[in-house]
Amino acid sequence: MTFHDAATREFPPFSTDACIKCTVCTTVCPVARVTDAFPGPKYVGPQAQRFRGPSVDGGSPDHTVDLCSGCGICTRACPAGVLIAETNNRARAAIVAERGSSLRNRLISDTDMLIRLGTPLAPLANFGLHNRPLRWVGEKVLGIHRRGPLAAFSRRTFGSWWKRRGGPTSLPAEPDPARTLVYFHGCAVNGFEPDLGRDAVEILERNGFTVIVPPQECCGLPFVSNGLYDHARRKARRNLESLAEFARAGYRIVGTSTSCTHAIKAEYREMLDLVDDDARVVADATWDICELLVELHDRGELDTRFAPVPESLPYHPPCQLKSHGIGTPAMDLFALVPGLRATDSDHDCCGAAGTYGLKVERWQIAQDVGAPLFAKVRAAAAAGASRAACDSETCRWQIEQSSGVPAVHPVTILAESYRRADEAVDGRWRRVV
Amino acid sequence: MASADVVVIGAGLAGLSCAAELVERGARVFLAAKGMATTHWTHGGIDVAATQGARSARDGVERLGAVAGHPYARLGDEVEPALDRQLARLASAGLPYVGGLDTPLVPVPTAIGTLRPAALLPRGQASAAEPWDGDGLLLVGFGRYRDAWAPYATRNLVAANWPGGPREVRAAVVDLPWVARLHNLNGLTLARLFDDPMWRGRALAAVAAAIPAGRWRIGMPAVLGIERHREALAEAEATLGARVFEVTSLPPSVPGMRLFEALRRRILDGGGRIQVGFDVTAVEREADHVLAIHTDAASRTLRLVAGTFVLATGGIAGAGFRAGRDGRLEERVFDLRVTAPPRDAWFSDDPLTPHPLEAAGIEVDDAMTPEGLANVRVIGSALAGMHYLDQRCGDGVALASAHRVARSLASPREMAA
């Protein structure tokens, strides 16, 4: 065990004592790379942490910590094992607790509420999202940048599709945890990208799993990122209550958003202090979908009858995926698809960082952070690529918005490859209904 | 799970160089590191053996090779081929070095105005080691950049005993365009500015205006570009009409970051994989054989399977060892036995004499194999028996041990141009 042991994981600021002031974190910080306003992870993290405390007058010594986008690259680069990004996120939450939060931040964090309002009115809501004068008003009134990457609402939620399909939502009468998976779709699949959820279900079912979709809410990460820990805890608690019985019964929970799965695996504990038995069993049972598919492949259990997908594909591993510590499982899966030539973007961060890139006062920073990535994606498109791939939704939306190239989740490509394989057998293009 | 022919643990000079050599020889390599390492803090030159009294690196290697237990006692003949490969590798990456094993060790100035012996420097620092022949040294500092303060260094250099040194040493502090508006200034900030041709032109014009009449060689903070360093250096010499060299200072070390990036690129282009933030938390072993290591991942560990595991995690000043209150030094990955003085000898009244703990490390055989684990190799400053600060041999030991291991694990293949 190292500094990443249980105690520091439960209270990351403890780890700041291990800082040797080497400045490696500042050299890798994408925000410090593009703006002088942010002094970098070392200053707002281990340095400022010494002056933070509940009893100090005014509480927070340095508000520039709020410029941290929370990508977590500093934590991974630190040779001393300091949980820098986690410490900084907590510092932001302390500022929010002290000074309150803006209406904008509370609004953009409450994705479930937005989806409840937006999906029934999808055509109208989407008109608003794509209407320049309205976006201008949104920028002036709310502070959501008029060119911030917002996805279009789906006309129906993934949840309602699942309901209509009659898919299971609760513990089966005859438990078979080895061949059953619990799908955590998250808010993005539910309200914006239900097709991704269908692709995931299709892939899992094809590999012999029964899929259960229990009642769930947004993982709470948008609230975490905006320092609204109380709101985030309410979301997390309700998810844990729903998921814990599956985890205890030995079921694995799989998600298609690396952000949600990382929130459940790590942030519930490291930021929200959720350290009870429910949180532990659920975290231990949670998998990113590509991580799980690679694990299946390692055991020789993945259906590898992939039909060729002859295209070149720029792939961007999102920051949240990197924080899982599992490398780039999507790249391993792409290697199984004949003809697919995927290239790792080798770029730190797209800039979006969840809701960061939406904010009028952060939009330019987010654009500058992602600019080299957008250029790479555009260059790949100019060379013939028709799309990019990325595991996290807000990163995909940022890439699409800023490069003009469509971006899909890796499993979308795998599902297509499977469908082409079926089509080659019997000439029919199937899609789960 | 991930698998490779060789897993290299550690992303310092030893680990990166070993991984680069391995991919060049056609091996499948996975480099896993807890974090980024010493390249970002050190000067970017290659200290092979600038030990006291040595005239050249070759002389130093011979002297240290005669010291019982020193890594050069086993690696002496490995230094030259290792160095040849590394210099060719870096030159082809656009980061040429100047000097070699037989180049006389000469004093070069540091950012605080001390002198350190050097014989092998990146092109950007090399002019400091050329004969002065009556040239004066103008040390340039940049206004508000406190990490390399020219007047302070100059005061020390004027007072220093510098045989064969410059005619005179003077300082100039230049205010660079736009910098006064910055809140946060470190070497990397300036290096990124120097990458920008427009800004660079104005900055160099400001420096040129500060050069007094006469023959000068210009020492500047080591911030002359990060991605476009070659271009920045060439333009500096052209604009200033003088030889220019970089003086390295506090972290982040821009020359070290250039070195890191050149090697990282080499490994990735050769099909190797690099993962930073991968801390080893468990080892699967069977008798004297390591089957797999596990790295820390959210909720579980990632299993890395390989035929051979190369330990390049650093010495007592790196992250390779951890000291316990019981006086035991623990090697953090494989729990290898660390040869170290007893705890009573860990403390010294004089902080500037070689520290006894510096020589702590792991004993290996000629193949760099530690006792008890047949498919593990140990390279770099985790090796026992050297005082790498005082003997200035850390880079050479890193390269030689990395080369010995890579050569034994992968058959030679034509090095890509």
Short mmCIF file of C-alpha atoms in Angstrom, two decimals, chain A residues 26 38 56 82 141 143 146-147 170 200 207 241 245 256-257 273 277 286 295 311 329 363 391 397 413 415 424:
data_model
loop_
_atom_site.label_atom_id
_atom_site.label_comp_id
_atom_site.label_asym_id
_atom_site.label_seq_id
_atom_site.Cartn_x
_atom_site.Cartn_y
_atom_site.Cartn_z
CA THR A 26 1.73 21.94 -12.98
CA PHE A 38 -4.95 29.44 -12.87
CA VAL A 56 -9.80 29.73 9.70
CA VAL A 82 -0.85 13.11 -3.68
CA VAL A 141 -29.30 35.61 -18.34
CA GLY A 143 -24.23 32.35 -18.08
CA ARG A 146 -24.04 30.37 -26.50
CA ARG A 147 -21.63 27.94 -28.17
CA SER A 170 -35.47 -5.89 -10.28
CA ALA A 200 -24.83 -1.56 -25.00
CA ASN A 207 -22.55 -12.13 -25.29
CA GLU A 241 -29.98 2.18 -2.27
CA GLU A 245 -28.98 -5.23 -3.32
CA THR A 256 -21.38 3.20 -20.67
CA SER A 257 -20.22 6.51 -19.26
CA ASP A 273 -17.49 10.71 2.15
CA ASP A 277 -21.08 -0.85 3.23
CA THR A 286 -19.03 -1.38 -10.89
CA GLU A 295 -12.13 -8.89 -19.17
CA GLU A 311 -12.29 2.99 -41.47
CA PRO A 329 -9.64 -0.89 -23.06
CA TRP A 363 -15.81 28.38 -22.37
CA ASP A 391 -16.08 7.05 -23.92
CA TRP A 397 -20.38 16.69 -27.42
CA ILE A 413 -18.81 0.81 -33.32
CA ALA A 415 -22.48 -2.99 -32.07
CA ALA A 424 -23.47 -11.00 -43.81
#
